[in-house]
CSV table of C-alpha atoms in Angstrom, one decimal:
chain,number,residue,atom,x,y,z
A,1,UNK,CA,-34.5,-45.6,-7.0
A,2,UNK,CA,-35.6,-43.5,-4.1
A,3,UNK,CA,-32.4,-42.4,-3.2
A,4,UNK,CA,-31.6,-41.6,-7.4
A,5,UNK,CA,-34.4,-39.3,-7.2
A,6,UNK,CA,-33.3,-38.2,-3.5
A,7,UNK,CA,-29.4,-37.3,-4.8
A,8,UNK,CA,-30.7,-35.8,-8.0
A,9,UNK,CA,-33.1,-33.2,-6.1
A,10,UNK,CA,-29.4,-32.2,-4.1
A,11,UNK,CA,-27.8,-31.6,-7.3
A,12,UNK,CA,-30.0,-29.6,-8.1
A,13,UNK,CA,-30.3,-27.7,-5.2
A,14,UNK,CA,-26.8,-26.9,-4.9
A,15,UNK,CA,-26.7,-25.8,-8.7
A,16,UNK,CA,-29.1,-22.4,-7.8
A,17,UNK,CA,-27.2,-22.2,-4.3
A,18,UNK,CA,-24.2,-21.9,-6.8
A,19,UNK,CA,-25.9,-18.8,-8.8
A,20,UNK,CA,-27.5,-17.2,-5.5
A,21,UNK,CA,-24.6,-17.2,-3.0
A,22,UNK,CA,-22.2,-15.8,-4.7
A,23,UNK,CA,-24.1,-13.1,-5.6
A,24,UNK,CA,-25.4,-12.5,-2.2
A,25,UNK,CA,-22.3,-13.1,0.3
A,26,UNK,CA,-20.4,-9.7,0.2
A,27,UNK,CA,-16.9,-9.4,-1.9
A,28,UNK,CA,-14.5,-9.4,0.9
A,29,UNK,CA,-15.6,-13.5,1.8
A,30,UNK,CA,-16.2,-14.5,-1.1
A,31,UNK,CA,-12.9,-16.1,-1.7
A,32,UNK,CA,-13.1,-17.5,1.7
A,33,UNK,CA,-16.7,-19.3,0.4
A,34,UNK,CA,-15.2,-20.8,-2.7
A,35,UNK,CA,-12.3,-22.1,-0.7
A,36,UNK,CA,-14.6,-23.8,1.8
A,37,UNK,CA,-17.0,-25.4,-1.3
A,38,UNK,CA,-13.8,-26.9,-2.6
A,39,UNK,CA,-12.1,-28.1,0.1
A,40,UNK,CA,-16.0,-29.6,1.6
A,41,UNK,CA,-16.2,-31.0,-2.1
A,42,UNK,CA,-13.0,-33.2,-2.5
A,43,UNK,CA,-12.8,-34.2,1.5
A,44,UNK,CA,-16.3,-36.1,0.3
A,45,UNK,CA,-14.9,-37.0,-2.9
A,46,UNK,CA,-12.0,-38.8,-1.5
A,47,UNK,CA,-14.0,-40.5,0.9
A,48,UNK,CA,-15.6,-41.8,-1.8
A,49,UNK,CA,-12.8,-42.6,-3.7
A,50,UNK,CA,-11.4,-44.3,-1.0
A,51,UNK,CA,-14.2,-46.9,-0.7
A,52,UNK,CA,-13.9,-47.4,-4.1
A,53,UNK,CA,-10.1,-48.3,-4.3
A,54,UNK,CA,-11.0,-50.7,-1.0
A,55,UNK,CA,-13.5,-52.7,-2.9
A,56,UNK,CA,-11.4,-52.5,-6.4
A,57,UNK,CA,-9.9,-55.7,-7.5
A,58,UNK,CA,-7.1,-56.1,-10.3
A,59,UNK,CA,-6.3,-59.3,-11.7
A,60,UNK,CA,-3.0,-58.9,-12.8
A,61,UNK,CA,-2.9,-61.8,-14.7
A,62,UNK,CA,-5.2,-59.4,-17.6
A,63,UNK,CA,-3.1,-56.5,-18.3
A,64,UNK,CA,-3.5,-56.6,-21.5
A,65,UNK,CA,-7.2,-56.0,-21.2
A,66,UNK,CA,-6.8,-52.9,-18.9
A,67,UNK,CA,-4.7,-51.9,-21.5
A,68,UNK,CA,-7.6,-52.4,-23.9
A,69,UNK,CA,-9.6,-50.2,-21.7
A,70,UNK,CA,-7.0,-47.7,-21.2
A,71,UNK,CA,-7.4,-47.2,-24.9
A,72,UNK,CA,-10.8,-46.9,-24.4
A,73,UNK,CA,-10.9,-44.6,-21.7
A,74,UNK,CA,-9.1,-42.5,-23.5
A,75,UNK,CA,-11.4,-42.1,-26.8
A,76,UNK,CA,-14.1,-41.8,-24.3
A,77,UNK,CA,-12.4,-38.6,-22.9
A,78,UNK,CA,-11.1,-37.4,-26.4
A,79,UNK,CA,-14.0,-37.4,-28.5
A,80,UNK,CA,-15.8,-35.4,-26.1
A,81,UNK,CA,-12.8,-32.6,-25.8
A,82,UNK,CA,-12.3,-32.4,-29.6
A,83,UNK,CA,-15.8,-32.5,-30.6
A,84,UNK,CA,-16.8,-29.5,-28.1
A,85,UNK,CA,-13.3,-27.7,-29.2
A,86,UNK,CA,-13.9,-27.8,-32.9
A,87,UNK,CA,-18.0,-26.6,-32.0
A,88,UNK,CA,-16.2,-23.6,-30.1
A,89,UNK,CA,-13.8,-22.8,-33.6
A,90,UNK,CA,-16.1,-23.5,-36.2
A,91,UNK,CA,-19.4,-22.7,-35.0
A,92,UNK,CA,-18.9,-20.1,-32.4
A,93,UNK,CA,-16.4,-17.7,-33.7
A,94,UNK,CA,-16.6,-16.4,-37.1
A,95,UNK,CA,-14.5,-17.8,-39.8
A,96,UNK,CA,-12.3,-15.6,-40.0
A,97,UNK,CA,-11.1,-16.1,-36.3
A,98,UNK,CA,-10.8,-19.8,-36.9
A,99,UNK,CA,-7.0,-19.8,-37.1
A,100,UNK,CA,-6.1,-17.4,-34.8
A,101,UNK,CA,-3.5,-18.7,-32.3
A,102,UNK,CA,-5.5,-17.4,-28.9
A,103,UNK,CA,-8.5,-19.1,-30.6
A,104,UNK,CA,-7.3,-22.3,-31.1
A,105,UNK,CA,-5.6,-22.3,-27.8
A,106,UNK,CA,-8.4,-21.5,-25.6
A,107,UNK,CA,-11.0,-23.7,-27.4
A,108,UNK,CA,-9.0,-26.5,-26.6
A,109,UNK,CA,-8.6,-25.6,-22.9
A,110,UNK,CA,-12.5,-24.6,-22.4
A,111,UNK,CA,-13.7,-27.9,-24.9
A,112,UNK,CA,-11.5,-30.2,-21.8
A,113,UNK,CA,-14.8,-29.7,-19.7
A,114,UNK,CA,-16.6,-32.3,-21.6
A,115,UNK,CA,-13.7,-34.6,-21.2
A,116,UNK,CA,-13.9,-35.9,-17.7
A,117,UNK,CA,-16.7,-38.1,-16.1
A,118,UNK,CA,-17.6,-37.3,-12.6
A,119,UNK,CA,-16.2,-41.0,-10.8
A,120,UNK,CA,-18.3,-39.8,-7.4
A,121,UNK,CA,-21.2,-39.0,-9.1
A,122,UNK,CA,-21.3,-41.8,-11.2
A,123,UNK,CA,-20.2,-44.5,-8.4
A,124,UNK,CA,-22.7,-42.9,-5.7
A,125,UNK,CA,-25.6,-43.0,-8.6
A,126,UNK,CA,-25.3,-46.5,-10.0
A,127,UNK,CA,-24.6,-48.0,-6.4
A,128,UNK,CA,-27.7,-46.4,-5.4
A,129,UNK,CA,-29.3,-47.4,-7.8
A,130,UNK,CA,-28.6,-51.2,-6.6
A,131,UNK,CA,-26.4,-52.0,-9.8
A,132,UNK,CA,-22.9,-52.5,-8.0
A,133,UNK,CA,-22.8,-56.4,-9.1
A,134,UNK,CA,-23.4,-55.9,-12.5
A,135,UNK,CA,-20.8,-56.2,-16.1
A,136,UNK,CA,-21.7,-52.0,-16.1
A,137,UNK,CA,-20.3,-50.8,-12.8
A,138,UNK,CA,-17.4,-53.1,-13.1
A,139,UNK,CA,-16.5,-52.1,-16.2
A,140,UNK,CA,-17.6,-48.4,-15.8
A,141,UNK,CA,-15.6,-47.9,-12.8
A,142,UNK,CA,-12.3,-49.0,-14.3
A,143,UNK,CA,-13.2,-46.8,-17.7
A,144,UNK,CA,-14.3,-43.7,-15.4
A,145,UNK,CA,-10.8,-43.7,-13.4
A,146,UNK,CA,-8.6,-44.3,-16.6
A,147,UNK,CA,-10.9,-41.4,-18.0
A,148,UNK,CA,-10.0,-38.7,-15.1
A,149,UNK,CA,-6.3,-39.7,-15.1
A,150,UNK,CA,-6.3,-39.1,-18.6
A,151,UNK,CA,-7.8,-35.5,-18.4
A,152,UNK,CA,-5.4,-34.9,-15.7
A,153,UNK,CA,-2.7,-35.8,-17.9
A,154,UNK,CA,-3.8,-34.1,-21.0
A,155,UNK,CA,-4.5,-30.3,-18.9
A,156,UNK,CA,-0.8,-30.8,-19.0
A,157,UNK,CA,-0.1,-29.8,-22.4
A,158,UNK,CA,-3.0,-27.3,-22.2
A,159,UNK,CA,-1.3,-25.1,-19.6
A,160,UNK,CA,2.2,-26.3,-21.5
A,161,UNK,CA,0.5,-24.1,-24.7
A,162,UNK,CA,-1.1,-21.3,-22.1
A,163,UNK,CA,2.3,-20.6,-20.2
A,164,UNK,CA,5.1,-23.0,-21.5
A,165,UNK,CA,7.0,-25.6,-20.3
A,166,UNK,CA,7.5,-25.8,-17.1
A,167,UNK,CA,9.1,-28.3,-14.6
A,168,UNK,CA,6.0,-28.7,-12.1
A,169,UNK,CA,3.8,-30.2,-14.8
A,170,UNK,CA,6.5,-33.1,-14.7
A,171,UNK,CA,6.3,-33.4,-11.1
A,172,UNK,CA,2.9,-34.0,-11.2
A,173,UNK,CA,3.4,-37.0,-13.7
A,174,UNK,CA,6.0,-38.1,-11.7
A,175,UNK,CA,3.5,-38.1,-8.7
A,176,UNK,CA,0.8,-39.6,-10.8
A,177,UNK,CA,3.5,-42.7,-11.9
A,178,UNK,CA,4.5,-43.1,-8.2
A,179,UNK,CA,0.7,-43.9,-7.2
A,180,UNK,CA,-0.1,-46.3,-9.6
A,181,UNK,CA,2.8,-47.8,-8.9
A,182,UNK,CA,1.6,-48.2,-5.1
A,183,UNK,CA,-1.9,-49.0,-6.2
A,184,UNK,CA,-0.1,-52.4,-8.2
A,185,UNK,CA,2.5,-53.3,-5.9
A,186,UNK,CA,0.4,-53.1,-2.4
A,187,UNK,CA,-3.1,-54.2,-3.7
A,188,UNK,CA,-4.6,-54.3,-0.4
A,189,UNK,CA,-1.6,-55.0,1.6
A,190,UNK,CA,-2.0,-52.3,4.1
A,191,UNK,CA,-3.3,-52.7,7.2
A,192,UNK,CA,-4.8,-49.5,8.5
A,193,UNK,CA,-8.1,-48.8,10.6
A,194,UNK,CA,-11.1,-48.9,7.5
A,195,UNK,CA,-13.9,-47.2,9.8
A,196,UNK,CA,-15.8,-44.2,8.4
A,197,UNK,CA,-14.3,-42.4,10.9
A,198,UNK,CA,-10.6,-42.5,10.1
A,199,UNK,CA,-11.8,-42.8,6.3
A,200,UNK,CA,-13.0,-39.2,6.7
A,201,UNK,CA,-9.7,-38.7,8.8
A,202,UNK,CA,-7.3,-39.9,5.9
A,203,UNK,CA,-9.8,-37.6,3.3
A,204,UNK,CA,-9.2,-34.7,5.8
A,205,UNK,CA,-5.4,-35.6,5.3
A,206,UNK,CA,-5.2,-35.6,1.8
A,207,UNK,CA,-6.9,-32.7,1.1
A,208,UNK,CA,-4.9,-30.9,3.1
A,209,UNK,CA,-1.6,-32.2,2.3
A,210,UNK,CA,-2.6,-31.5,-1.4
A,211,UNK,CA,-3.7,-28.0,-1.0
A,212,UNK,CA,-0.7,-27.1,0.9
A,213,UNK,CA,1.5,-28.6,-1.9
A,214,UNK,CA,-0.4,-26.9,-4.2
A,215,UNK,CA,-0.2,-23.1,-2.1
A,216,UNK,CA,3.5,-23.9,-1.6
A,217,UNK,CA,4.4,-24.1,-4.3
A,218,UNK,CA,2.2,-20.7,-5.8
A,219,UNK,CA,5.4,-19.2,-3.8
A,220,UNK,CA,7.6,-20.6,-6.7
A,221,UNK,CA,4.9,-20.0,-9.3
A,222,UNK,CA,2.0,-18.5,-9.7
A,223,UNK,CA,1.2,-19.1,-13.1
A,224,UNK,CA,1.8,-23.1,-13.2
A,225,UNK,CA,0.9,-24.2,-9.1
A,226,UNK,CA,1.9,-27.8,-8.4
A,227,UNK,CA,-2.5,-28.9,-8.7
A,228,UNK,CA,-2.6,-32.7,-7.9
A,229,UNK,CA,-6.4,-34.1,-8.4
A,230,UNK,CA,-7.5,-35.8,-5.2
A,231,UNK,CA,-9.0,-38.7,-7.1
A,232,UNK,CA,-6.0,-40.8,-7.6
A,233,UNK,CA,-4.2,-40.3,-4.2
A,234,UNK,CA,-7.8,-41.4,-2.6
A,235,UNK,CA,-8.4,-44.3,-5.1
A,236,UNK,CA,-5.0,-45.5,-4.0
A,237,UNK,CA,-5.2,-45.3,-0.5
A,238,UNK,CA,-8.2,-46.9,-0.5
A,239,UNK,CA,-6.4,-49.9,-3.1
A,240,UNK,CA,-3.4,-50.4,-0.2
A,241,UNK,CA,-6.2,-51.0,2.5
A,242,UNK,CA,-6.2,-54.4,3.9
A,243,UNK,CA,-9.6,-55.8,4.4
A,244,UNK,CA,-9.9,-57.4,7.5
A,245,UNK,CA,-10.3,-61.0,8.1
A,246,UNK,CA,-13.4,-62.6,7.2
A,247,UNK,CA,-14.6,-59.3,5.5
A,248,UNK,CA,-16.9,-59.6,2.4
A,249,UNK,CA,-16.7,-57.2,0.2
A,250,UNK,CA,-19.1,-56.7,-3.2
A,251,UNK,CA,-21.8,-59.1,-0.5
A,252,UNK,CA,-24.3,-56.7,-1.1
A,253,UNK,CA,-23.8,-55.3,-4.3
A,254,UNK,CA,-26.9,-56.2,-5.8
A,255,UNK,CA,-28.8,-54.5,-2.9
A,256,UNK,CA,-30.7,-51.2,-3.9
A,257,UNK,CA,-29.2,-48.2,-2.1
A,258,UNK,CA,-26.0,-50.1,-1.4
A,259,UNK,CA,-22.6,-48.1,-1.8
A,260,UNK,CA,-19.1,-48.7,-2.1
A,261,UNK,CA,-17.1,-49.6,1.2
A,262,UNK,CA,-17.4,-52.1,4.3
A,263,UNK,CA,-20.8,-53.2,4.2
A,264,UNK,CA,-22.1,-53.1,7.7
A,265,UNK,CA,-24.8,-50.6,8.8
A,266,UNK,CA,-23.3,-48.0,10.4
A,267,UNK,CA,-20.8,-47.8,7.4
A,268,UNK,CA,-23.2,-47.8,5.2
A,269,UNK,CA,-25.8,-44.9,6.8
A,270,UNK,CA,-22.7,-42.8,6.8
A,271,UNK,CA,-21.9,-43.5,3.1
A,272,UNK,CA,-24.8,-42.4,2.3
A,273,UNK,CA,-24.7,-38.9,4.4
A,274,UNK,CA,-21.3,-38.2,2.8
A,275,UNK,CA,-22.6,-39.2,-1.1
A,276,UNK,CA,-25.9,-36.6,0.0
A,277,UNK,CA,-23.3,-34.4,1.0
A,278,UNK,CA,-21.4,-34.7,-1.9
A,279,UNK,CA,-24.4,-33.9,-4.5
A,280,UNK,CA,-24.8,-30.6,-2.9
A,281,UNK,CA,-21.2,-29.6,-3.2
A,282,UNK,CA,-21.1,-30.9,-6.9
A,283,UNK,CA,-23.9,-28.4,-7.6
A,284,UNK,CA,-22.1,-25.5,-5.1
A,285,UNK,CA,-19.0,-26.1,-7.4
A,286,UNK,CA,-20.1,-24.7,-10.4
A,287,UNK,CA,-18.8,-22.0,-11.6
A,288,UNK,CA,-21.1,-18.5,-11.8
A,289,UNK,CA,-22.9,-18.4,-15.1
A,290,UNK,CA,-21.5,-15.5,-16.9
A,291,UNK,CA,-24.0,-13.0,-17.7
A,292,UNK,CA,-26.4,-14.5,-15.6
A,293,UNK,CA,-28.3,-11.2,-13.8
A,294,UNK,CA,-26.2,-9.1,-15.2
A,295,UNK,CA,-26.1,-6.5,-18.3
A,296,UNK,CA,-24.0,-8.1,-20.8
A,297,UNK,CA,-24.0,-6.7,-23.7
A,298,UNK,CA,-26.4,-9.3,-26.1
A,299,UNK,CA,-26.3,-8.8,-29.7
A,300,UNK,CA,-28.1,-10.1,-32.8
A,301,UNK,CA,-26.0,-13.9,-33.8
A,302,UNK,CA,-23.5,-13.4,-36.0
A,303,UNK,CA,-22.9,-9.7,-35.6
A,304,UNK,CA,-18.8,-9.1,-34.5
A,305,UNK,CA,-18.2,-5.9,-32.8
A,306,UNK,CA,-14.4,-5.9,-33.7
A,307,UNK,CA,-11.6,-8.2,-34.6
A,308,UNK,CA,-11.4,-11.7,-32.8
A,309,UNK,CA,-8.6,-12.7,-31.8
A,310,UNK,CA,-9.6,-15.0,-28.3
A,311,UNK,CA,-13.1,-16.6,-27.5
A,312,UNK,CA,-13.1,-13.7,-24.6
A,313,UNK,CA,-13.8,-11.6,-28.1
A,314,UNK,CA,-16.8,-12.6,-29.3
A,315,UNK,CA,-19.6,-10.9,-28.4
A,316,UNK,CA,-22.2,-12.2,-26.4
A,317,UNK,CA,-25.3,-13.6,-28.4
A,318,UNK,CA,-29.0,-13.5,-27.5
A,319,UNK,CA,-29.9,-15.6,-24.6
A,320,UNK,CA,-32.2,-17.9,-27.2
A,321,UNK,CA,-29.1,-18.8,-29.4
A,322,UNK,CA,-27.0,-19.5,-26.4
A,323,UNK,CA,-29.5,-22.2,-25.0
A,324,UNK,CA,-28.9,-23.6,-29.0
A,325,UNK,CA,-25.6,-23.6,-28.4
A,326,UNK,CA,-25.8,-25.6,-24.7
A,327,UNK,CA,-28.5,-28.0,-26.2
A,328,UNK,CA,-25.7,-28.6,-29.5
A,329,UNK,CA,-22.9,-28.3,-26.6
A,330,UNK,CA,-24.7,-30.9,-24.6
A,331,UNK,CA,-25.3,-33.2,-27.5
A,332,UNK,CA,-22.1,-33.1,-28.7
A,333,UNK,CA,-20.1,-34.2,-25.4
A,334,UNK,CA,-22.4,-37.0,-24.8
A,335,UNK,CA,-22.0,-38.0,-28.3
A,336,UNK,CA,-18.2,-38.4,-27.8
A,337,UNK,CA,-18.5,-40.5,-24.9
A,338,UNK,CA,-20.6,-43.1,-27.1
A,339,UNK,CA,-17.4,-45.1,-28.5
A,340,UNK,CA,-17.2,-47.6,-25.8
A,341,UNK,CA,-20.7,-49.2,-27.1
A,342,UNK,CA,-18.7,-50.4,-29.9
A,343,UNK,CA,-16.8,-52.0,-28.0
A,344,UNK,CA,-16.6,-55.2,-25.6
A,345,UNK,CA,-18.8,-56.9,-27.7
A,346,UNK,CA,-17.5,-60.8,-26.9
A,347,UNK,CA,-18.4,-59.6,-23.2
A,348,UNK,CA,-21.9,-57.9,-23.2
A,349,UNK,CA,-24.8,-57.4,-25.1
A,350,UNK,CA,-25.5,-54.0,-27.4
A,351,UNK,CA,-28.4,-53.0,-24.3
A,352,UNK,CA,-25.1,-53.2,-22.1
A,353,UNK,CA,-22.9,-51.6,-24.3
A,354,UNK,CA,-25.4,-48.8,-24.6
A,355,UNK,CA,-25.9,-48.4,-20.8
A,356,UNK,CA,-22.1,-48.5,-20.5
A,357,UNK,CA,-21.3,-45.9,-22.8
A,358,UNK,CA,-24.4,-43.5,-20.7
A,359,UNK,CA,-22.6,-44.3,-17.8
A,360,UNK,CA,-20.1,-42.0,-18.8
A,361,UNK,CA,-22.3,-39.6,-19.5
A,362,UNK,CA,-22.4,-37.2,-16.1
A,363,UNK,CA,-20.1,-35.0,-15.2
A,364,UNK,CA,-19.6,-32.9,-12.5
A,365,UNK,CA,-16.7,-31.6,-10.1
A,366,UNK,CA,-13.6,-31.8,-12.1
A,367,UNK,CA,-15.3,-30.4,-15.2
A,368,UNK,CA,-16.0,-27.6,-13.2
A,369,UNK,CA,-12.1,-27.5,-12.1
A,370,UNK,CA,-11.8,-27.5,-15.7
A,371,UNK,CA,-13.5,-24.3,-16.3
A,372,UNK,CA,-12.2,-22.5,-13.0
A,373,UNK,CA,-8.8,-23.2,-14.3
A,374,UNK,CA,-10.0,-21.5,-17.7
A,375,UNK,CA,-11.2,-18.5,-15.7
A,376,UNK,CA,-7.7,-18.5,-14.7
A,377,UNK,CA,-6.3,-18.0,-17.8
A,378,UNK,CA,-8.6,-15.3,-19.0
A,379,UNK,CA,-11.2,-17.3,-21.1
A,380,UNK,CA,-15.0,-15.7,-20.5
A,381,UNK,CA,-17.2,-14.5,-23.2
A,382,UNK,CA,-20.4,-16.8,-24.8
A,383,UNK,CA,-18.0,-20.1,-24.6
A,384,UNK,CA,-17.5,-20.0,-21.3
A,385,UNK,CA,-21.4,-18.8,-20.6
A,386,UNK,CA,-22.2,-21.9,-22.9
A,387,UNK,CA,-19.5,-24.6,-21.3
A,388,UNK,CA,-20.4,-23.6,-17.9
A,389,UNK,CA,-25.0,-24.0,-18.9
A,390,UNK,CA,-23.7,-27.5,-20.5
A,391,UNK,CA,-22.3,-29.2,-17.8
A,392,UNK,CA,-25.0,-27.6,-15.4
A,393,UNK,CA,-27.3,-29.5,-17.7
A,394,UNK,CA,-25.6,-32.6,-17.9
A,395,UNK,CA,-25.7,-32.5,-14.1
A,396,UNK,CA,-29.0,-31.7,-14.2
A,397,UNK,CA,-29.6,-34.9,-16.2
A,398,UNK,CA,-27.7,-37.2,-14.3
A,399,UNK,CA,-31.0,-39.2,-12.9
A,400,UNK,CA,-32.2,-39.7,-16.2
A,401,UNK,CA,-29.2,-41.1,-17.1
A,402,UNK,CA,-29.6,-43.5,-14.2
A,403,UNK,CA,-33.2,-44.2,-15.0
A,404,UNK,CA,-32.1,-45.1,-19.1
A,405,UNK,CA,-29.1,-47.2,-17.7
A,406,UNK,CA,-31.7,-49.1,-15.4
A,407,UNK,CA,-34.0,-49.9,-18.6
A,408,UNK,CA,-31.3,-50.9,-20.4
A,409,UNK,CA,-29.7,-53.5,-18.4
A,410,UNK,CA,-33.2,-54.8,-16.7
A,411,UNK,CA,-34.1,-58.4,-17.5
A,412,UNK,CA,-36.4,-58.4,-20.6
């Protein structure tokens, strides 16, 4: 568990780098920084991904259970998203806001944060902590994927309700189709070099290809950018590599420390420099807590300074109601993600079940693309303040979560 408690500590380092810098590196670079924190953050990210596509296995002869957990993938990222939605409606704003069309609208968009699970977070935590072989990660790391590529695809009808329809959101399905596609038909087909080196060489690629698609094509648009997740293409590659001949992958699963990817070393030492890497970026990612230093205005709960007609209009309450909120917030989200512990239940035990469904539980950079993209649109005030202190605390949490799933699943 030494390197849980060692990737834990670098989250949290690079959550107060994320408060400090920006407020510290002058105005003119600070677009520049955020740029850089990004691009750092999903380069790592798909390396990671693409170690877990090489030692994914599908047995196509069960698609009707990955449609099973499709289904459940999806109520894992659904219950979270309405849950935190109908909290930022009914609790935060005052009732006579609650059916007010910019309301609505950009609850639904700032409640998606609590949708997503963080697949590098979680992969690089439970691998560490030496639980690769087990029912959890096998089945967590199909539900985790299935849970991102359903977020990805439900932003789509958020921004559809932010800006209309628009024909690059069905590009990016289209995109999204052709992968999987790839991932099923060349299942580890593909012979192409699998060292860390050019792993980090194809991550360099497809970060790059992907952010120039996605600046290209702000030329057409600027409101509705072609934005393609790096997840999927990553997961894929890493699904099309061949392993080489004799190779033996999942070997050491069961080892402590042990990561996704060829299992030598070498291979491994870097792994774990990139994961490091990684948890420090996660942190740097977050968005600036609104508020935070500044001299919002904070004003007794329940008090309304004028008409509401978007969350951006509710005034900002004291800073002791809005850590209520963030613990309700917090408690909510991971609430939603429970459902899975119903289920499976002719394949593990409740204990597993439970672990499974707290394996879902941390989130991390693409809840934070969730909230940047709300920034986008407009969306500040108390719900943003309050999305942006509940996912910092779920991040925050993350090696607890670890330490519970560990309990749970140890031999009694």
């Amino acid at each position: 568990m030494r390197k849980v408690l060692l990737f834990s500590v670098l989250l949290l380092a690079g959550m107060v780098l994320s408060q400090v810098l920006p407020r510290v590196i002058p105005a003119d670079a600070a677009g520049t920084y955020r740029l850089m924190v990004t691009l750092l953050t999903m380069t790592a990210l798909s390396f990671i991904m693409i170690h877990v596509g090489y030692e994914f296995e599908i047995d196509k002869r069960k698609m009707g259970q990955y449609g099973v957990d499709a289904m459940i993938a999806c109520t894992a990222a659904t219950f979270p998203w309405i849950l935190c939605a109908g909290y930022f409606v009914m609790v935060l704003a005052p009732r006579e806001a609650w059916t007010q069309p910019g309301v609505l609208k950009e609850s639904l968009l700032a409640g998606c944060f609590s949708a997503p699970t963080s697949a590098g977070i979680l992969f690089s935590m439970l691998a560490a902590a030496g639980l690769s072989a087990t029912w959890l990660f096998l089945k967590a790391r199909i539900l985790a994927i299935f849970d991102d590529l359903f977020v990805v695809l439900l932003m789509i009808p958020l921004k559809m309700m932010m800006v209309g329809v628009k024909w690059q959101l069905g590009v990016i399905v289209v995109i999204m189709a052709a992968l999987l596609w790839a991932a099923w038909t060349f299942l580890h087909r593909v012979r192409i070099p699998i060292t860390w080196r050019w792993v980090l060489g194809y991550s360099v690629v497809i970060v790059a290809v992907l952010e120039a698609v996605h600046m290209g094509s702000k030329v057409i648009s600027k409101e509705v950018p072609i934005h393609i997740e790096v997840l999927l293409p990553a997961f894929v590659l890493g699904c099309v590599m061949a392993r080489p001949a004799g190779a033996r992958p999942h070997s050491d699963d069961a080892v402590e420390g042990h990561l996704e990817g060829p299992e030598n070393p070498e291979e491994q030492r870097v792994s774990t420099i990139i994961s490091a890497c990684f948890m420090v970026l996660v942190g740097l990612s977050m968005p600036t807590i609104p508020g935070l230093g500044s001299a919002a205005e904070v004003v007794a709960p329940g008090a309304v300074a004028g008409p509401v007609e978007r969350l951006s209009d509710i005034p900002m309450p004291s800073w002791g109601m809005i850590a209520v909120h963030v613990l309700a917030m917090t408690v909510l989200s991971n609430l939603g993600k429970m459902f899975p512990a119903l289920c499976y239940r002719s394949e593990a035990t409740l204990r597993e079940r439970l672990a499974l469904a707290i394996g879902l539980f941390p989130r991390g950079e693409v809840g934070a693309g969730v909230l940047v993209i709300a920034l986008g649109y407009g969306i500040g005030g108390p719900a943003l303040t309050i999305a942006v202190l509940s996912l910092a605390l779920n991040l925050v949490l993350t090696g607890l979560f670890i330490v519970v799933i560990k309990k749970l699943i140890a031999p009694r």
